[in-house]
Coordinates of C-alpha atoms in Angstrom, one line a residue:
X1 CA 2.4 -4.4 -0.5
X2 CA 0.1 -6.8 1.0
X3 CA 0.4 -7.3 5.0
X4 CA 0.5 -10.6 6.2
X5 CA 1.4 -9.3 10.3
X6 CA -1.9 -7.2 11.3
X7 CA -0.4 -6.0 14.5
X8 CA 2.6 -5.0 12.7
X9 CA 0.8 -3.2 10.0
X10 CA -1.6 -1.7 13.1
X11 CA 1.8 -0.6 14.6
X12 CA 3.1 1.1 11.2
X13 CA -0.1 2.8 11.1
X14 CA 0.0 4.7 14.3
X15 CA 3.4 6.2 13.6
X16 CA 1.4 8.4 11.3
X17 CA -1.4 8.8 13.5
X18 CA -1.8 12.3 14.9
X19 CA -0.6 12.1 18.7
X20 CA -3.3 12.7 20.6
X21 CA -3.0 13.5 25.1
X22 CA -5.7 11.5 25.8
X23 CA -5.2 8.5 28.1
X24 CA -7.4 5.7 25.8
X25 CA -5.0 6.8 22.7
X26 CA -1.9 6.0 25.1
X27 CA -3.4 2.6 26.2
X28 CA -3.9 2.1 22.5
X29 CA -0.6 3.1 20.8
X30 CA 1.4 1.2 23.8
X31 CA -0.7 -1.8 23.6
X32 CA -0.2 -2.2 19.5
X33 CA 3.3 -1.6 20.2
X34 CA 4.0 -4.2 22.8
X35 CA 1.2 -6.9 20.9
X36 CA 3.3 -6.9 18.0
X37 CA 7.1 -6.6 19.5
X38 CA 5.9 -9.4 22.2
X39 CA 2.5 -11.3 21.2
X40 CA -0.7 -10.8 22.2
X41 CA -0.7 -13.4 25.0
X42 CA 2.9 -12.6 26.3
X43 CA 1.8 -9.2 26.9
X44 CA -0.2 -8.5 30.7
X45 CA -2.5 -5.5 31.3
X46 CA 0.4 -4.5 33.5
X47 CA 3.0 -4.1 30.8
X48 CA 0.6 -2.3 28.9
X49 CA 0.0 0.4 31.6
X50 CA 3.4 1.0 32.7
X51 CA 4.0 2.1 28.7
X52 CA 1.1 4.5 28.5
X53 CA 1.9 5.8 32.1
X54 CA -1.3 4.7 33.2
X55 CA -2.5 2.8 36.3
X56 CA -4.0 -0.5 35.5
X57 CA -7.3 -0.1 36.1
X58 CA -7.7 2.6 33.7
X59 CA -7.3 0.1 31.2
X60 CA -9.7 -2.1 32.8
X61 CA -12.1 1.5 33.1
X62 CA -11.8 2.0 29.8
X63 CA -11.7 -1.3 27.9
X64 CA -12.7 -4.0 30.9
X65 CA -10.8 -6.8 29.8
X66 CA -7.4 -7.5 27.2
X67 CA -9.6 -9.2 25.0
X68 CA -11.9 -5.9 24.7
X69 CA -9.0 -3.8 24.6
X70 CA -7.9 -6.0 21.3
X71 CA -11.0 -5.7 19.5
X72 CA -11.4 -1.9 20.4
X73 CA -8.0 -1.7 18.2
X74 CA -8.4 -4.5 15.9
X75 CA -12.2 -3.5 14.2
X76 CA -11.5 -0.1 13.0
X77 CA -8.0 -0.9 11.4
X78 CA -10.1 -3.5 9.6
X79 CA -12.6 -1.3 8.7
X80 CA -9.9 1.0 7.3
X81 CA -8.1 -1.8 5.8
X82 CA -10.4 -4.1 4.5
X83 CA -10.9 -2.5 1.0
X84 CA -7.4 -2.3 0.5
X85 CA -6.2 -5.6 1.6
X86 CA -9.4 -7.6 -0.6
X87 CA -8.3 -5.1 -3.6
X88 CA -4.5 -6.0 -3.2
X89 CA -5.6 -10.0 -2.4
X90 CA -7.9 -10.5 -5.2
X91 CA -5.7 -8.3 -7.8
X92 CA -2.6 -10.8 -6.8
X93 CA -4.6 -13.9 -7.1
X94 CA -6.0 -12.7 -10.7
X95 CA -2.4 -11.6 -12.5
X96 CA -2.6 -14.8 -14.0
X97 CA -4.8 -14.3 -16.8
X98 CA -5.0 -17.9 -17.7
X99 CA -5.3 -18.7 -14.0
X100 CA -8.6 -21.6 -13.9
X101 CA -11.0 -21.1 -11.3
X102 CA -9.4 -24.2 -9.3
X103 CA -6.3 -22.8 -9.2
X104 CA -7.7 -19.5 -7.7
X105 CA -9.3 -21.2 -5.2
X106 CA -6.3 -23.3 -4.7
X107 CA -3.8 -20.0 -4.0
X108 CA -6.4 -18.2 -1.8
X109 CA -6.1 -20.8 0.2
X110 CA -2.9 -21.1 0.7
X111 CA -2.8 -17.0 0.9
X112 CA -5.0 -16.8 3.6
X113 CA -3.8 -19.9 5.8
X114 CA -0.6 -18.0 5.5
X115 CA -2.1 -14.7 6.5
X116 CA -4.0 -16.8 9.4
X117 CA -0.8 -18.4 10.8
X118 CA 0.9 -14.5 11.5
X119 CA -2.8 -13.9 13.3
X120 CA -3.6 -17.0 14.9
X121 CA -4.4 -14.9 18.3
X122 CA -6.2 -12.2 16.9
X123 CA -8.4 -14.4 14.2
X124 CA -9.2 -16.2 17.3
X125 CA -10.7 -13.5 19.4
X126 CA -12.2 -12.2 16.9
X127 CA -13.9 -15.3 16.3
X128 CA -14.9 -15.3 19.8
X129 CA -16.2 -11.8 19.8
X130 CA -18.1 -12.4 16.2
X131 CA -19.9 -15.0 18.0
X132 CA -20.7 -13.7 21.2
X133 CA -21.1 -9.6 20.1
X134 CA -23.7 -8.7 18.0
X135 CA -22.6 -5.3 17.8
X136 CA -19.1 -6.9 16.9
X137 CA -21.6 -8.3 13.9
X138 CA -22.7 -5.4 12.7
X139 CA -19.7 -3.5 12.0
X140 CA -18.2 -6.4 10.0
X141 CA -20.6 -8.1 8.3
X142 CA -21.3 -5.0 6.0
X143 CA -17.8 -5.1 5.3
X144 CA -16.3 -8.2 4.4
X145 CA -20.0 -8.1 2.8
X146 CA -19.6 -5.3 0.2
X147 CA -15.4 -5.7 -0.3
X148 CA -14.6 -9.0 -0.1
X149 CA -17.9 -10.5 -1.3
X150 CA -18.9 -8.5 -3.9
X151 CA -15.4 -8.6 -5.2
X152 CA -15.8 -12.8 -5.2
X153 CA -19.0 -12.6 -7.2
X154 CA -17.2 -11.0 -9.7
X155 CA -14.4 -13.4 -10.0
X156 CA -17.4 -16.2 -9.9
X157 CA -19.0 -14.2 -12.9
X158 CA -15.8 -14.2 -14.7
X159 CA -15.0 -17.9 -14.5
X160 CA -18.7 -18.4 -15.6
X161 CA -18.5 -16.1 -19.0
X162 CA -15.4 -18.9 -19.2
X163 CA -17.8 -21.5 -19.2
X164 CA -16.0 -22.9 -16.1
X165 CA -18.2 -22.6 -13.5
X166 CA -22.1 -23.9 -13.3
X167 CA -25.0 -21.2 -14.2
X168 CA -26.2 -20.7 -10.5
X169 CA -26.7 -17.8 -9.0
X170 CA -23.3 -16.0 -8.3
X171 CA -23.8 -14.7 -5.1
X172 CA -25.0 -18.3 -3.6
X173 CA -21.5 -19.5 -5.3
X174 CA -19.7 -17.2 -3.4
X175 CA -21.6 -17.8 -0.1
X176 CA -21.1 -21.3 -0.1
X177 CA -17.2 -20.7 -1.1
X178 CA -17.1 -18.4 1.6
X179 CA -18.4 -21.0 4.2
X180 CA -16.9 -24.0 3.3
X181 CA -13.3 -21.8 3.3
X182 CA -14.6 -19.8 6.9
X183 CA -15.3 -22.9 7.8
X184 CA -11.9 -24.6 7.9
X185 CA -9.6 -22.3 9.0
X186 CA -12.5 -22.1 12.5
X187 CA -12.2 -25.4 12.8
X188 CA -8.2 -25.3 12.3
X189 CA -6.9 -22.6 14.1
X190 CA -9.8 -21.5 16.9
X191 CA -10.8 -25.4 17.7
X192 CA -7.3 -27.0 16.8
X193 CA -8.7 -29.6 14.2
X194 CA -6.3 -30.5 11.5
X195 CA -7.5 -34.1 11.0
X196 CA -4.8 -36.3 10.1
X197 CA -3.8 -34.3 6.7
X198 CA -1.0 -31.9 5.8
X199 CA -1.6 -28.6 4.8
X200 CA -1.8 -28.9 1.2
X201 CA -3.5 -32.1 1.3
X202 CA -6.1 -30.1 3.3
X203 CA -6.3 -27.4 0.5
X204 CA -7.1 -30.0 -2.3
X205 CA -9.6 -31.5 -0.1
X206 CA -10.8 -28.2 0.0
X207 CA -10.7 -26.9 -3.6
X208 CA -12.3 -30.8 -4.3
X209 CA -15.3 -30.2 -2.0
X210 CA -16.1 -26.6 -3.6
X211 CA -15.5 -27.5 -7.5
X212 CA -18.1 -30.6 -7.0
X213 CA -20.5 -28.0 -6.1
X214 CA -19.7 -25.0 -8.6
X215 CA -17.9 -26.8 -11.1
X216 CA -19.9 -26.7 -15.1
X217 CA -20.9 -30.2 -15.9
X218 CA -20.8 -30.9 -19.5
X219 CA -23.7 -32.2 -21.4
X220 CA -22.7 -35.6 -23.3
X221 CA -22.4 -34.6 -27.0
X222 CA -25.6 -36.5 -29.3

């Protein structure tokens, strides 16, 4: 089943970890547990030490900051869990087999604001981080590259044999989708800009500004 709660999946996930002595897999397993029982920011370095039986500064030692100590945790679950979670997204979204390529755009937004809304910290950071890290870059770009975008270009190819969608090239389609939704859940949930609309009115506003651009234009009939 699809998980909308990363920290709570995360914190699923380490119960069938192998338990490991060392003192960063303490800070880890402690700090999942307490991110997803309390929230990331209700949570102090403190807390997080007193769990692992560590002093606070080894956290500090091994991670130097909260924020670090989230991204050490957060990357390679997503680097597990990314081809599952775009295999599981996209195979939800397609069920429909008479589904038009407005209407996929249309529930993958509202699929991934919902997701967004449980992770509003964590998209956040990682924001942050994706900016500012290049390393950060490097280990996710491949991946959202090869599983999420690869697996768009194919739902783009598909709405073209349809006769749907225009004739250009599929993967600028899909990076131009890809912006224009990146794009608006930044500038809703890391800078706080909503604009004036609700939430499905942002969608169609959305869905609107992508179909001008992709959408087949048909040729006036002789």
């Amino acid at each position: 089943m699809l998980k909308y709660n990363l920290l709570e999946a995360m914190k699923e996930q380490t119960k069938t970890d192998v338990k490991l002595t060392d003192k960063k897999q303490k800070i880890m397993e402690a700090a999942i547990s307490l991110f997803a029982e309390k929230g990331y920011g209700n949570t102090p370095t403190s807390e997080i030490a007193k769990a692992a039986g560590v002093a606070e500064g080894t956290i500090f030692r091994h991670f130097g900051t909260k924020d670090h100590l989230l991204v050490s945790l957060i990357v390679p679950f997503l680097k597990d869990s990314i081809p599952l979670m775009a295999e599981e997204l996209f195979e939800k979204l397609l069920s429909n087999h008479e589904l038009r390529f407005e209407d996929f755009l249309r529930n993958l937004l509202r699929d991934r604001l919902l997701f967004l809304k449980q992770n509003k910290e964590i998209f956040q950071i990682i924001v942050k981080e994706f900016f500012y890290n290049e390393e950060i870059r490097h280990e996710l770009i491949p991946y959202f590259a090869e599983n999420i975008g690869s697996r768009l270009v194919q739902v783009i190819r598909t709405f073209q044999e349809r006769g749907e969608l225009s004739d250009q090239p599929a993967e600028t389609m899909a990076r131009h989708i890809f912006f224009s939704i990146g794009g608006t859940f930044i500038f809703k949930f890391v800078f706080g800009l909503n604009g004036s609309q609700d939430e499905e009115a942002e969608i169609e506003s959305v869905v609107r500004f992508v179909m001008d651009g992709v959408r087949k234009i048909k040729e006036d009939s002789p």
